[in-house]
Amino acid sequence: MSQDQDSLPIDSRTRAIIDGLPPDEREQLERMMRHAAARQRHMLETALEDAVRMVPAPFRKRVQKLFLG
């Protein structure tokens, strides 16, 4: 099962509560959750790139290949 990169993992109880909201509130909450997930992903990607830059030059390519593909 593939998950959208801009969605937060939520459990079935939380999903049931969200699904029970009025449509406009549900859409607003889902938009806010997608925005939060996108910001979190960007922050983690930036932190990983910064960490790779701190690795000594002789090992940097190996670390980049391991973590960044």
PDB file of C-alpha atoms in Angstrom:
ATOM      1  CA  MET A   1       0.000   0.000   0.000  1.00  0.00           C
ATOM      2  CA  SER A   2       1.434   3.323  -1.076  1.00  0.00           C
ATOM      3  CA  GLN A   3       0.889   6.440   1.007  1.00  0.00           C
ATOM      4  CA  ASP A   4       0.814   9.998  -0.282  1.00  0.00           C
ATOM      5  CA  GLN A   5       4.004  11.851   0.674  1.00  0.00           C
ATOM      6  CA  ASP A   6       1.962  14.793   1.899  1.00  0.00           C
ATOM      7  CA  SER A   7      -0.261  12.903   4.323  1.00  0.00           C
ATOM      8  CA  LEU A   8       0.194  12.055   7.946  1.00  0.00           C
ATOM      9  CA  PRO A   9      -0.377   8.497   9.126  1.00  0.00           C
ATOM     10  CA  ILE A  10      -3.524   8.402  11.265  1.00  0.00           C
ATOM     11  CA  ASP A  11      -5.199   5.538  13.064  1.00  0.00           C
ATOM     12  CA  SER A  12      -8.710   4.277  12.393  1.00  0.00           C
ATOM     13  CA  ARG A  13     -10.214   6.025  15.437  1.00  0.00           C
ATOM     14  CA  THR A  14      -8.858   9.386  14.327  1.00  0.00           C
ATOM     15  CA  ARG A  15     -10.000   8.729  10.735  1.00  0.00           C
ATOM     16  CA  ALA A  16     -13.523   7.949  12.023  1.00  0.00           C
ATOM     17  CA  ILE A  17     -13.614  11.222  13.969  1.00  0.00           C
ATOM     18  CA  ILE A  18     -12.408  13.191  10.941  1.00  0.00           C
ATOM     19  CA  ASP A  19     -14.943  11.463   8.696  1.00  0.00           C
ATOM     20  CA  GLY A  20     -17.702  12.453  11.148  1.00  0.00           C
ATOM     21  CA  LEU A  21     -16.947  16.166  10.828  1.00  0.00           C
ATOM     22  CA  PRO A  22     -19.023  18.448   8.615  1.00  0.00           C
ATOM     23  CA  PRO A  23     -17.602  18.498   5.055  1.00  0.00           C
ATOM     24  CA  ASP A  24     -16.146  22.013   5.234  1.00  0.00           C
ATOM     25  CA  GLU A  25     -14.428  21.379   8.574  1.00  0.00           C
ATOM     26  CA  ARG A  26     -13.130  18.003   7.338  1.00  0.00           C
ATOM     27  CA  GLU A  27     -11.670  19.574   4.191  1.00  0.00           C
ATOM     28  CA  GLN A  28     -10.029  22.358   6.187  1.00  0.00           C
ATOM     29  CA  LEU A  29      -8.532  19.868   8.669  1.00  0.00           C
ATOM     30  CA  GLU A  30      -7.264  17.618   5.857  1.00  0.00           C
ATOM     31  CA  ARG A  31      -5.683  20.637   4.123  1.00  0.00           C
ATOM     32  CA  MET A  32      -3.945  21.606   7.364  1.00  0.00           C
ATOM     33  CA  MET A  33      -2.720  18.024   7.856  1.00  0.00           C
ATOM     34  CA  ARG A  34      -1.331  17.860   4.296  1.00  0.00           C
ATOM     35  CA  HIS A  35       0.422  21.200   4.841  1.00  0.00           C
ATOM     36  CA  ALA A  36       1.908  19.969   8.142  1.00  0.00           C
ATOM     37  CA  ALA A  37       3.118  16.738   6.515  1.00  0.00           C
ATOM     38  CA  ALA A  38       4.723  18.628   3.629  1.00  0.00           C
ATOM     39  CA  ARG A  39       6.532  20.967   6.034  1.00  0.00           C
ATOM     40  CA  GLN A  40       7.672  18.043   8.167  1.00  0.00           C
ATOM     41  CA  ARG A  41       8.994  16.171   5.118  1.00  0.00           C
ATOM     42  CA  HIS A  42      10.836  19.293   3.905  1.00  0.00           C
ATOM     43  CA  MET A  43      12.354  19.853   7.349  1.00  0.00           C
ATOM     44  CA  LEU A  44      13.579  16.243   7.542  1.00  0.00           C
ATOM     45  CA  GLU A  45      15.012  16.346   4.018  1.00  0.00           C
ATOM     46  CA  THR A  46      16.856  19.568   4.817  1.00  0.00           C
ATOM     47  CA  ALA A  47      18.235  18.120   8.069  1.00  0.00           C
ATOM     48  CA  LEU A  48      19.458  15.021   6.232  1.00  0.00           C
ATOM     49  CA  GLU A  49      21.144  17.101   3.536  1.00  0.00           C
ATOM     50  CA  ASP A  50      22.817  19.233   6.222  1.00  0.00           C
ATOM     51  CA  ALA A  51      24.021  16.120   8.040  1.00  0.00           C
ATOM     52  CA  VAL A  52      25.498  14.701   4.837  1.00  0.00           C
ATOM     53  CA  ARG A  53      27.369  17.972   4.252  1.00  0.00           C
ATOM     54  CA  MET A  54      29.025  17.583   7.676  1.00  0.00           C
ATOM     55  CA  VAL A  55      30.512  14.185   6.767  1.00  0.00           C
ATOM     56  CA  PRO A  56      34.225  14.383   5.891  1.00  0.00           C
ATOM     57  CA  ALA A  57      34.825  14.603   2.143  1.00  0.00           C
ATOM     58  CA  PRO A  58      36.333  11.117   1.645  1.00  0.00           C
ATOM     59  CA  PHE A  59      33.168   9.474   3.026  1.00  0.00           C
ATOM     60  CA  ARG A  60      30.544  11.913   1.724  1.00  0.00           C
ATOM     61  CA  LYS A  61      29.728  10.081  -1.525  1.00  0.00           C
ATOM     62  CA  ARG A  62      29.219   6.812   0.330  1.00  0.00           C
ATOM     63  CA  VAL A  63      26.901   8.447   2.882  1.00  0.00           C
ATOM     64  CA  GLN A  64      24.974  10.262   0.156  1.00  0.00           C
ATOM     65  CA  LYS A  65      24.439   6.981  -1.674  1.00  0.00           C
ATOM     66  CA  LEU A  66      23.261   5.300   1.531  1.00  0.00           C
ATOM     67  CA  PHE A  67      20.789   7.953   2.636  1.00  0.00           C
ATOM     68  CA  LEU A  68      19.852   9.949  -0.438  1.00  0.00           C
ATOM     69  CA  GLY A  69      19.851   7.191  -3.030  1.00  0.00           C
TER      70      GLY A  69
END
